[in-house]
Amino acid sequence: MEQKTQLSGIAALQKAEDFFHPGFSVDCVVLGFHNGNLKILLTRYKGFDKWRLPGSFVFKDEDVDAAAFRILKERTGLDNVFLKQFYLFGNSDRNRKYEQRVSDVLKELYQIDLPEDHWYNRRIMTLGYYALVEYSKVRLPERGYEGEFIEWHDLDHTEPMYADHSDIVKKALEMIRLNLNVLPLGKELLSEKFTLPELRVIYETILGNSLDRRNFQRKILSFGYIEKLNEQRKGGSHKAPNLYKFDTEKYEKAMQQGFD
């Protein structure tokens, strides 16, 4: 797989049929939490003016889950990541949404001349995954494959994204939102010690509305998977908030069995 991974950038398209499953890709919505805001990891290739989700075609002999983990490893340096498959994007007009035809950019910048009937010019279906990562543990490469730029952006950024990637992000948030009533959230995004306001911001961002501080605190503590520490967050201008941590055993049980 190591040799193939080196070919997973734009240059590999010259030999695409030898390695990739035609017309099928994986795109990842990677979320992190930093300085009180949810962040999303985006990439941009040379020649394209819009940011896009980290993604890749799937190798012919590669499981799709393995492809998603490979993409995350390449972009974040992390091996053990919370990753969940959530939707297949396969509308017949997906490729027609590309304002910059990929084949034109390849020809102009890389002298890769794909025939009009090449599968890369036809519909490409992509399987969406969302990943929750601890921001401080991510190690972004200075430049990705073929000069790919990789950056964190605020989740609520308003810049138009490449193709239908904005729709993929919206769908990922919708699926996470649907799970909030039965599954816990936060352990994958926060550091070992955190404050309840930090956790509340994550829920508010996903839900898209403000939550009452007292009601949120009462409800989240009632589930029993958060433990209050005899410590406070120092250094702020306001009253130092209490620190909490997740009870790993109870959290994992809730992830497996859910709760009311």
XYZ file of N, CA and C in Angstrom:
780
model
N 0.826 -1.218 0.000
C 0.000 0.000 0.000
C 0.854 1.259 0.000
N 2.071 1.174 0.546
C 2.916 2.364 0.628
C 3.221 2.921 -0.751
N 3.548 2.038 -1.720
C 3.862 2.497 -3.049
C 2.644 3.138 -3.700
N 1.469 2.564 -3.475
C 0.253 3.118 -4.044
C -0.061 4.477 -3.438
N 0.125 4.609 -2.132
C -0.174 5.874 -1.472
C 0.618 7.019 -2.086
N 1.832 6.749 -2.512
C 2.646 7.780 -3.137
C 2.056 8.223 -4.462
N 1.161 7.413 -5.024
C 0.544 7.745 -6.298
C -0.865 8.303 -6.144
N -1.278 8.602 -4.909
C -2.665 8.985 -4.690
C -2.923 10.466 -4.924
N -1.949 11.228 -5.424
C -2.154 12.625 -5.770
C -2.631 12.762 -7.195
N -2.621 13.998 -7.725
C -3.139 14.262 -9.062
C -2.346 13.514 -10.126
N -1.031 13.418 -9.953
C -0.204 12.766 -10.968
C -0.615 11.327 -11.208
N -1.210 10.690 -10.212
C -1.596 9.282 -10.340
C -2.689 9.079 -11.367
N -3.396 10.161 -11.756
C -4.488 10.008 -12.707
C -4.004 9.539 -14.075
N -2.726 9.744 -14.367
C -2.188 9.240 -15.626
C -2.279 7.718 -15.688
N -2.265 7.062 -14.515
C -2.354 5.609 -14.450
C -3.556 5.199 -13.604
N -4.595 6.019 -13.648
C -5.739 5.816 -12.763
C -6.353 4.435 -12.908
N -6.495 3.973 -14.151
C -7.159 2.688 -14.360
C -6.385 1.526 -13.745
N -5.083 1.698 -13.574
C -4.275 0.615 -13.016
C -4.472 0.464 -11.511
N -4.871 1.547 -10.822
C -4.893 1.521 -9.364
C -6.274 1.765 -8.760
N -7.025 2.711 -9.308
C -8.255 3.154 -8.657
C -9.486 2.429 -9.168
N -10.465 2.299 -8.276
C -11.790 1.846 -8.667
C -12.450 3.001 -9.418
N -12.808 2.833 -10.679
C -13.302 3.972 -11.476
C -14.618 4.532 -10.951
N -14.679 5.840 -10.866
C -15.925 6.520 -10.524
C -16.351 6.427 -9.085
N -15.432 6.072 -8.176
C -15.813 5.931 -6.769
C -14.737 6.531 -5.873
N -15.169 7.406 -4.959
C -14.219 8.091 -4.072
C -14.755 8.131 -2.648
N -13.916 8.609 -1.754
C -14.274 8.807 -0.345
C -13.935 10.250 0.018
N -14.847 10.939 0.711
C -14.596 12.287 1.212
C -14.892 12.328 2.704
N -14.039 13.038 3.455
C -14.125 13.042 4.910
C -14.402 14.433 5.461
N -15.408 14.535 6.314
C -15.691 15.760 7.068
C -14.968 15.618 8.407
N -13.829 16.299 8.543
C -12.984 16.163 9.734
C -13.224 17.362 10.637
N -13.726 17.121 11.856
C -14.064 18.183 12.797
C -13.118 18.161 13.988
N -12.697 19.357 14.433
C -11.889 19.527 15.629
C -12.406 20.717 16.419
N -11.948 20.875 17.649
C -12.409 21.961 18.520
C -11.194 22.735 19.016
N -11.206 24.071 18.778
C -10.044 24.886 19.150
C -10.488 26.306 19.484
N -9.985 26.813 20.625
C -10.290 28.196 21.050
C -11.783 28.492 21.034
N -12.571 27.550 21.529
C -14.008 27.775 21.663
C -14.801 27.657 20.384
N -14.200 27.112 19.307
C -14.907 26.995 18.037
C -14.704 25.616 17.429
N -15.752 25.118 16.771
C -15.600 23.904 15.983
C -14.901 24.261 14.673
N -13.932 23.434 14.294
C -13.150 23.652 13.083
C -13.382 22.496 12.117
N -13.194 22.777 10.833
C -13.275 21.751 9.813
C -11.994 21.785 8.999
N -11.479 20.611 8.668
C -10.233 20.502 7.916
C -10.548 20.501 6.423
N -9.917 21.432 5.693
C -10.162 21.562 4.262
C -8.846 21.551 3.488
N -8.937 21.184 2.226
C -7.750 21.139 1.377
C -8.026 21.918 0.086
N -6.957 22.284 -0.586
C -7.094 22.959 -1.893
C -5.896 22.587 -2.750
N -6.171 22.148 -3.969
C -5.111 21.778 -4.895
C -4.705 22.967 -5.760
N -3.478 22.936 -6.220
C -2.991 23.936 -7.161
C -3.896 23.972 -8.389
N -4.265 25.181 -8.779
C -5.113 25.335 -9.949
C -6.586 25.438 -9.650
N -6.984 25.115 -8.401
C -8.389 25.211 -8.011
C -8.564 26.371 -7.029
N -9.645 27.125 -7.189
C -9.815 28.315 -6.353
C -10.739 28.092 -5.167
N -11.226 26.877 -4.980
C -12.147 26.607 -3.878
C -11.603 25.505 -2.982
N -11.930 25.634 -1.693
C -11.536 24.618 -0.718
C -12.453 23.417 -0.838
N -11.915 22.256 -0.479
C -12.655 21.015 -0.605
C -12.368 20.120 0.601
N -13.136 19.056 0.722
C -12.929 18.094 1.798
C -11.757 17.174 1.467
N -11.035 16.713 2.485
C -9.992 15.714 2.237
C -10.622 14.456 1.656
N -10.094 14.004 0.539
C -10.672 12.839 -0.099
C -9.696 12.148 -1.015
N -10.142 11.052 -1.600
C -9.291 10.282 -2.498
C -10.144 9.247 -3.205
N -9.684 8.805 -4.365
C -10.272 7.627 -4.971
C -9.872 6.405 -4.152
N -10.645 5.346 -4.322
C -10.399 4.104 -3.592
C -9.602 3.158 -4.475
N -8.522 2.603 -3.936
C -7.742 1.628 -4.687
C -8.576 0.376 -4.948
N -8.276 -0.307 -6.041
C -9.065 -1.459 -6.460
C -9.104 -2.561 -5.409
N -8.010 -2.746 -4.693
C -7.945 -3.826 -3.704
C -8.054 -3.296 -2.274
N -8.720 -2.152 -2.097
C -8.791 -1.492 -0.795
C -10.224 -1.432 -0.286
N -10.449 -1.788 0.984
C -11.757 -1.593 1.601
C -12.045 -0.100 1.716
N -13.322 0.283 1.622
C -13.643 1.709 1.666
C -13.318 2.315 3.035
N -13.543 1.561 4.125
C -13.169 2.077 5.446
C -11.668 2.297 5.521
N -10.899 1.392 4.944
C -9.444 1.539 4.933
C -9.033 2.773 4.145
N -9.752 3.081 3.071
C -9.462 4.283 2.292
C -9.679 5.535 3.141
N -10.771 5.555 3.909
C -11.051 6.711 4.765
C -9.974 6.878 5.828
N -9.558 5.784 6.453
C -8.486 5.871 7.453
C -7.173 6.314 6.809
N -6.921 5.868 5.584
C -5.705 6.294 4.882
C -5.711 7.804 4.649
N -6.848 8.316 4.211
C -6.973 9.752 3.959
C -6.691 10.546 5.231
N -7.253 10.089 6.351
C -7.056 10.801 7.622
C -5.618 10.710 8.099
N -5.009 9.554 7.918
C -3.608 9.395 8.311
C -2.719 10.337 7.510
N -2.954 10.434 6.215
C -2.153 11.296 5.356
C -2.299 12.766 5.719
N -3.509 13.178 6.113
C -3.754 14.604 6.361
C -3.562 15.019 7.811
N -3.741 14.099 8.758
C -3.682 14.483 10.174
C -2.548 13.833 10.944
N -2.001 12.762 10.418
C -0.974 12.029 11.131
C -1.523 11.096 12.197
N -2.846 10.990 12.312
C -3.466 10.188 13.364
C -3.856 8.805 12.857
N -3.677 7.816 13.725
C -4.067 6.438 13.400
C -5.413 6.077 14.011
N -5.586 6.407 15.283
C -6.790 6.023 16.009
C -7.780 7.185 16.002
N -8.717 7.148 15.071
C -9.642 8.265 14.856
C -11.080 7.758 14.909
N -11.964 8.558 15.543
C -13.393 8.249 15.516
C -13.917 8.564 14.120
N -14.370 7.544 13.418
C -14.755 7.686 12.018
C -16.073 6.980 11.787
N -16.991 7.645 11.098
C -18.305 7.037 10.863
C -18.766 7.341 9.441
N -19.163 6.289 8.755
C -19.714 6.419 7.412
C -21.152 6.930 7.524
N -21.532 7.910 6.678
C -22.871 8.472 6.894
C -23.743 8.604 5.652
N -23.181 8.638 4.418
C -24.078 8.842 3.271
C -23.316 8.635 1.975
N -24.019 8.116 0.963
C -23.446 7.978 -0.376
C -24.001 9.091 -1.264
N -23.119 9.875 -1.846
C -23.507 10.983 -2.715
C -23.317 10.542 -4.166
N -24.439 10.347 -4.864
C -24.347 9.807 -6.213
C -25.325 10.408 -7.194
N -25.749 11.665 -6.968
C -26.671 12.298 -7.904
C -26.090 12.301 -9.314
N -26.950 12.160 -10.292
C -26.486 12.057 -11.671
C -25.810 13.325 -12.164
N -26.082 14.465 -11.514
C -25.491 15.730 -11.970
C -24.286 16.154 -11.141
N -23.687 15.245 -10.340
C -22.566 15.634 -9.475
C -21.446 16.290 -10.268
N -21.029 15.669 -11.360
C -19.907 16.220 -12.117
C -20.249 17.526 -12.808
N -21.503 17.732 -13.129
C -21.888 18.977 -13.791
C -21.854 20.156 -12.833
N -21.732 19.883 -11.529
C -21.635 20.961 -10.544
C -20.211 21.513 -10.452
N -19.259 20.871 -11.092
C -17.876 21.348 -11.041
C -17.751 22.590 -11.908
N -17.531 23.744 -11.292
C -17.371 24.966 -12.060
C -16.043 24.969 -12.815
N -15.039 24.341 -12.233
C -13.765 24.168 -12.917
C -13.658 22.706 -13.313
N -13.708 22.424 -14.581
C -13.604 21.037 -15.009
C -12.232 20.502 -14.646
N -12.228 19.406 -13.909
C -10.975 18.839 -13.443
C -10.054 18.495 -14.607
N -10.628 17.927 -15.666
C -9.803 17.531 -16.805
C -9.122 18.739 -17.444
N -9.789 19.907 -17.444
C -9.179 21.114 -18.014
C -8.003 21.586 -17.171
N -8.180 21.530 -15.837
C -7.090 21.939 -14.946
C -5.904 20.996 -15.088
N -6.174 19.701 -15.168
C -5.094 18.721 -15.324
C -4.312 18.965 -16.604
N -5.010 19.297 -17.670
C -4.345 19.532 -18.949
C -3.492 20.787 -18.906
N -4.022 21.846 -18.272
C -3.304 23.120 -18.236
C -2.075 23.064 -17.339
N -2.201 22.457 -16.154
C -1.124 22.510 -15.163
C -0.182 21.318 -15.225
N -0.717 20.153 -15.576
C 0.079 18.931 -15.451
C 0.265 18.191 -16.783
N -0.258 18.782 -17.869
C -0.149 18.169 -19.201
C -0.711 16.750 -19.211
N -1.759 16.539 -18.411
C -2.476 15.272 -18.407
C -3.728 15.458 -19.255
N -3.756 14.826 -20.420
C -4.856 15.022 -21.374
C -5.777 13.807 -21.325
N -6.874 13.934 -20.596
C -7.822 12.828 -20.472
C -8.836 12.882 -21.611
N -9.145 11.757 -22.229
C -10.160 11.746 -23.287
C -11.537 12.102 -22.728
N -12.383 12.605 -23.591
C -13.696 13.081 -23.167
C -14.525 11.978 -22.513
N -14.350 10.747 -22.971
C -15.148 9.653 -22.420
C -14.465 8.958 -21.245
N -13.378 9.528 -20.726
C -12.703 8.949 -19.559
C -13.654 8.968 -18.366
N -13.583 7.920 -17.524
C -14.512 7.848 -16.387
C -14.385 9.034 -15.449
N -13.231 9.697 -15.442
C -13.055 10.850 -14.564
C -13.910 12.030 -15.014
N -14.323 12.045 -16.274
C -15.200 13.108 -16.782
C -16.669 12.751 -16.654
N -16.950 11.552 -16.188
C -18.340 11.154 -15.981
C -18.684 11.263 -14.495
N -19.850 10.752 -14.123
C -20.285 10.853 -12.730
C -19.341 10.095 -11.802
N -18.963 10.764 -10.716
C -18.148 10.134 -9.676
C -18.973 10.107 -8.394
N -19.218 8.925 -7.873
C -19.941 8.794 -6.616
C -18.944 8.823 -5.460
N -19.329 9.457 -4.365
C -18.428 9.532 -3.221
C -19.147 9.103 -1.950
N -18.439 8.361 -1.127
C -18.977 7.904 0.153
C -18.490 8.853 1.239
N -19.420 9.438 1.984
C -19.082 10.427 3.002
C -18.816 9.800 4.360
N -17.782 10.282 5.021
C -17.443 9.900 6.390
C -17.303 11.178 7.209
N -17.637 11.116 8.489
C -17.234 12.217 9.361
C -16.297 11.677 10.433
N -15.327 12.497 10.779
C -14.302 12.126 11.755
C -14.239 13.200 12.823
N -14.140 12.788 14.086
C -14.000 13.706 15.212
C -12.603 13.507 15.786
N -11.811 14.587 15.836
C -10.413 14.469 16.258
C -10.106 15.527 17.313
N -9.103 15.242 18.137
C -8.621 16.228 19.103
C -7.633 17.146 18.399
N -7.978 18.397 18.316
C -7.237 19.381 17.528
C -5.749 19.386 17.865
N -5.414 19.332 19.148
C -4.022 19.462 19.570
C -3.158 18.284 19.125
N -3.788 17.158 18.792
C -3.025 15.972 18.395
C -2.787 15.892 16.887
N -3.468 16.737 16.131
C -3.342 16.701 14.677
C -2.029 17.345 14.254
N -1.326 16.692 13.333
C -0.081 17.221 12.786
C -0.249 17.356 11.274
N -0.575 18.572 10.856
C -0.805 18.797 9.433
C 0.521 18.835 8.678
N 0.594 18.196 7.523
C 1.802 18.320 6.701
C 1.907 19.735 6.145
N 3.121 20.219 5.951
C 3.295 21.565 5.408
C 2.666 21.684 4.030
N 2.853 20.692 3.212
C 2.173 20.620 1.917
C 1.824 19.175 1.655
N 0.639 18.955 1.123
C 0.219 17.608 0.823
C 0.689 17.163 -0.547
N 0.000 16.157 -1.087
C 0.371 15.624 -2.383
C 0.196 16.668 -3.480
N 1.157 16.720 -4.390
C 1.117 17.634 -5.530
C 0.876 19.069 -5.084
N 1.496 19.478 -3.977
C 1.367 20.854 -3.510
C 0.030 21.175 -2.891
N -0.682 20.176 -2.391
C -1.998 20.388 -1.768
C -1.860 21.230 -0.497
N -2.669 22.276 -0.375
C -2.742 23.071 0.849
C -3.737 22.407 1.798
N -3.394 22.354 3.081
C -4.268 21.746 4.082
C -4.383 22.710 5.257
N -5.604 23.122 5.607
C -5.795 24.115 6.666
C -7.072 23.813 7.456
N -7.072 24.281 8.718
C -8.285 24.310 9.521
C -9.066 25.582 9.193
N -10.389 25.472 9.114
C -11.275 26.610 8.912
C -12.387 26.552 9.955
N -12.955 27.720 10.286
C -14.136 27.717 11.144
C -15.258 26.963 10.443
N -16.002 26.182 11.203
C -17.066 25.380 10.611
C -18.124 26.248 9.941
N -18.345 27.446 10.479
C -19.389 28.314 9.931
C -18.863 29.261 8.849
N -17.702 28.943 8.248
C -17.178 29.807 7.194
C -18.167 29.830 6.027
N -18.212 30.945 5.317
C -19.249 31.140 4.294
C -18.709 31.042 2.874
N -17.426 30.777 2.694
C -16.881 30.662 1.342
C -17.495 29.466 0.625
N -17.862 29.636 -0.648
C -18.361 28.478 -1.415
C -17.287 27.406 -1.510
N -17.698 26.154 -1.398
C -16.769 25.042 -1.471
C -16.838 24.385 -2.848
N -15.855 23.571 -3.111
C -15.734 22.871 -4.382
C -16.921 21.933 -4.599
N -17.463 21.956 -5.823
C -18.523 21.035 -6.234
C -19.659 21.018 -5.208
N -20.048 19.807 -4.745
C -21.149 19.684 -3.787
C -20.644 19.443 -2.375
N -19.403 19.856 -2.078
C -18.825 19.559 -0.768
C -19.528 20.307 0.364
N -20.110 21.456 0.081
C -20.917 22.134 1.106
C -22.123 21.284 1.485
N -22.723 20.616 0.509
C -23.858 19.728 0.781
C -23.418 18.521 1.613
N -22.193 18.031 1.362
C -21.680 16.901 2.126
C -21.500 17.296 3.592
N -20.978 18.507 3.832
C -20.810 18.994 5.205
C -22.166 19.118 5.893
N -23.146 19.702 5.205
C -24.474 19.869 5.786
C -25.088 18.519 6.145
N -24.897 17.533 5.287
C -25.457 16.211 5.549
C -24.774 15.556 6.740
N -23.450 15.754 6.856
C -22.729 15.193 8.005
C -23.254 15.787 9.304
N -23.441 17.103 9.341
C -23.963 17.745 10.552
C -25.382 17.273 10.857
N -26.164 17.060 9.812
C -27.522 16.555 10.004
C -27.508 15.179 10.651
N -26.603 14.317 10.204
C -26.536 12.962 10.748
C -26.013 12.967 12.185
N -25.027 13.830 12.478
C -24.542 13.956 13.861
C -25.657 14.469 14.754
N -26.419 15.420 14.249
C -27.520 16.019 15.016
C -28.574 14.960 15.364
N -28.862 14.086 14.418
C -29.855 13.044 14.658
C -29.425 12.082 15.760
N -28.108 11.925 15.931
C -27.597 10.990 16.939
C -27.475 11.595 18.329
N -27.611 12.914 18.449
C -27.360 13.562 19.740
C -28.331 13.116 20.829
N -29.533 12.696 20.453
C -30.515 12.297 21.458
C -30.244 10.918 22.038
N -29.390 10.133 21.354
C -29.167 8.762 21.819
C -27.703 8.435 22.086
N -26.778 9.273 21.600
C -25.358 8.998 21.772
C -24.637 10.215 22.346
N -23.601 9.992 23.154
C -22.830 11.114 23.703
C -21.958 11.754 22.633
N -21.456 12.945 22.928
C -20.582 13.662 22.005
C -19.581 14.478 22.816
N -18.354 14.546 22.338
C -17.390 15.453 22.955
C -16.054 14.842 23.303
N -16.040 13.582 23.686
C -14.788 12.973 24.134
C -13.727 12.988 23.036
N -14.144 12.775 21.794
C -13.202 12.731 20.685
C -12.687 14.124 20.318
N -13.422 15.176 20.698
C -13.080 16.531 20.288
C -12.321 17.320 21.351
N -12.568 17.012 22.610
C -12.011 17.799 23.703
C -10.756 17.163 24.277
N -9.958 17.978 24.956
C -8.791 17.465 25.663
C -9.257 16.674 26.892
N -8.338 16.062 27.575
C -8.699 15.197 28.699
C -9.491 15.954 29.757
N -9.106 17.201 30.036
C -9.823 18.040 30.995
C -10.463 19.196 30.239
N -11.721 19.471 30.536
C -12.463 20.472 29.777
C -13.493 21.142 30.681
N -14.104 22.204 30.203
C -15.158 22.887 30.940
C -16.512 22.582 30.290
N -17.570 22.711 31.061
C -18.906 22.487 30.499
C -19.264 23.521 29.432
N -18.843 24.810 29.574
C -19.097 25.745 28.468
C -18.470 25.284 27.152
N -17.293 24.667 27.213
C -16.671 24.167 25.981
C -17.527 23.072 25.358
N -18.011 22.164 26.190
C -18.861 21.088 25.685
C -20.170 21.649 25.147
N -20.720 22.659 25.834
C -21.977 23.253 25.383
C -21.822 23.911 24.012
N -20.687 24.557 23.762
C -20.443 25.190 22.463
C -20.499 24.152 21.344
N -19.941 22.976 21.592
C -19.971 21.926 20.585
C -21.410 21.530 20.261
N -22.210 21.325 21.302
C -23.608 20.970 21.080
C -24.358 22.101 20.379
N -24.120 23.332 20.773
C -24.809 24.467 20.154
C -24.443 24.591 18.680
N -23.171 24.370 18.343
C -22.744 24.480 16.958
C -23.387 23.400 16.103
N -23.413 22.183 16.613
C -24.029 21.084 15.863
C -25.531 21.305 15.707
N -26.190 21.741 16.782
C -27.636 21.947 16.748
C -28.043 23.219 16.021
N -27.130 24.185 15.972
C -27.432 25.443 15.292
C -28.270 26.404 16.108
N -28.296 26.250 17.428
C -29.032 27.190 18.279
C -28.426 27.198 19.684
N -28.761 28.225 20.454
C -28.236 28.377 21.808
C -28.981 27.460 22.773
N -28.274 27.027 23.813
C -28.852 26.172 24.840
C -28.778 26.871 26.186
N -29.807 26.697 26.994
C -29.804 27.268 28.331
C -28.686 26.627 29.158
N -27.847 27.447 29.765
C -26.663 26.948 30.468
C -27.034 25.982 31.580
N -27.991 26.345 32.416
C -28.339 25.508 33.563
C -29.007 24.210 33.130
N -29.916 24.298 32.171
C -30.586 23.085 31.704
C -29.593 22.124 31.053
N -28.668 22.683 30.278
C -27.670 21.834 29.627
C -26.810 21.132 30.669
N -26.360 21.888 31.663
C -25.504 21.304 32.689
C -26.224 20.202 33.449
N -27.474 20.462 33.811
C -28.236 19.465 34.559
C -28.450 18.192 33.729
N -28.793 18.351 32.476
C -29.081 17.192 31.645
C -27.818 16.408 31.332
N -26.733 17.089 30.973
C -25.517 16.390 30.567
C -24.906 15.628 31.743
N -25.002 16.198 32.950
C -24.459 15.513 34.122
C -25.334 14.335 34.545
N -26.620 14.383 34.197
C -27.525 13.302 34.598
C -27.214 11.988 33.887
N -26.516 12.062 32.758
C -26.190 10.838 32.027
C -25.105 10.038 32.715
N -24.306 10.666 33.551
C -23.361 9.941 34.380
C -22.018 9.625 33.768
N -21.739 10.070 32.544
C -20.447 9.751 31.940
C -19.448 10.911 32.021
N -19.804 11.968 32.751
C -18.901 13.101 32.968
C -18.631 13.233 34.461
N -17.365 13.388 34.796
C -16.950 13.458 36.194
C -16.361 14.847 36.497
N -16.863 15.476 37.564
C -16.342 16.773 37.969
C -15.027 16.601 38.723
N -14.025 17.423 38.381
C -12.729 17.364 39.032
C -12.598 18.451 40.083
N -11.715 18.251 41.002
C -11.445 19.262 42.023
C -10.387 20.241 41.494
N -10.659 20.758 40.290
C -9.738 21.684 39.627
C -10.542 22.743 38.895
N -9.880 23.869 38.610
C -10.510 24.948 37.861
C -9.586 25.415 36.747
N -10.190 25.943 35.665
C -9.428 26.484 34.556
C -8.913 27.865 34.954
N -7.610 28.029 34.978
C -6.992 29.283 35.395
C -6.686 30.169 34.185
N -6.477 31.450 34.464
C -5.965 32.351 33.451
C -6.984 33.226 32.746
N -8.275 33.007 32.962
C -9.284 33.829 32.307
C -9.588 35.086 33.086
N -10.325 35.988 32.437
C -10.678 37.249 33.083
C -11.901 37.102 33.977
N -12.652 36.033 33.797
C -13.850 35.803 34.599
C -13.571 34.746 35.675
N -14.606 34.411 36.401
C -14.472 33.382 37.428
C -13.995 32.079 36.794
N -12.998 31.476 37.412
C -12.416 30.254 36.858
C -13.452 29.140 36.838
N -13.763 28.563 35.675
C -14.769 27.499 35.604
C -14.198 26.163 36.085
N -15.082 25.302 36.546
C -14.679 23.975 36.987
C -14.264 23.116 35.789
N -13.352 22.201 36.057
C -12.908 21.270 35.034
C -13.596 19.918 35.222
N -13.807 19.230 34.100
C -14.454 17.928 34.092
C -13.628 16.973 33.222
N -13.930 15.697 33.330
C -13.349 14.709 32.421
C -14.393 13.640 32.144
N -14.212 12.922 31.060
C -15.127 11.846 30.722
C -14.739 10.575 31.460
N -15.743 9.853 31.944
C -15.538 8.511 32.462
C -15.517 7.594 31.242
N -14.325 7.151 30.873
C -14.159 6.429 29.614
C -15.050 5.200 29.522
N -15.119 4.417 30.604
C -15.914 3.192 30.581
C -17.398 3.492 30.346
N -17.931 4.477 31.073
C -19.346 4.819 30.917
C -19.616 5.471 29.563
N -18.662 6.260 29.079
C -18.825 6.910 27.776
C -18.890 5.860 26.669
N -17.967 4.901 26.714
C -17.942 3.868 25.686
C -19.202 3.004 25.753
N -19.700 2.769 26.953
C -20.936 2.007 27.094
C -22.101 2.754 26.459
N -22.149 4.081 26.682
C -23.208 4.890 26.084
C -23.083 4.915 24.557
N -21.846 4.917 24.041
C -21.645 4.893 22.607
C -22.153 3.593 21.996
N -22.039 2.509 22.742
C -22.467 1.206 22.235
C -23.955 0.956 22.430
N -24.484 1.406 23.575
C -25.870 1.073 23.921
C -26.822 2.247 23.797
N -26.269 3.470 23.765
C -27.137 4.637 23.721
C -27.734 4.951 25.085
N -28.530 6.018 25.133
C -29.223 6.371 26.357
C -30.486 7.141 25.987
N -31.391 7.285 26.944
C -32.639 8.023 26.705
C -32.389 9.488 26.992
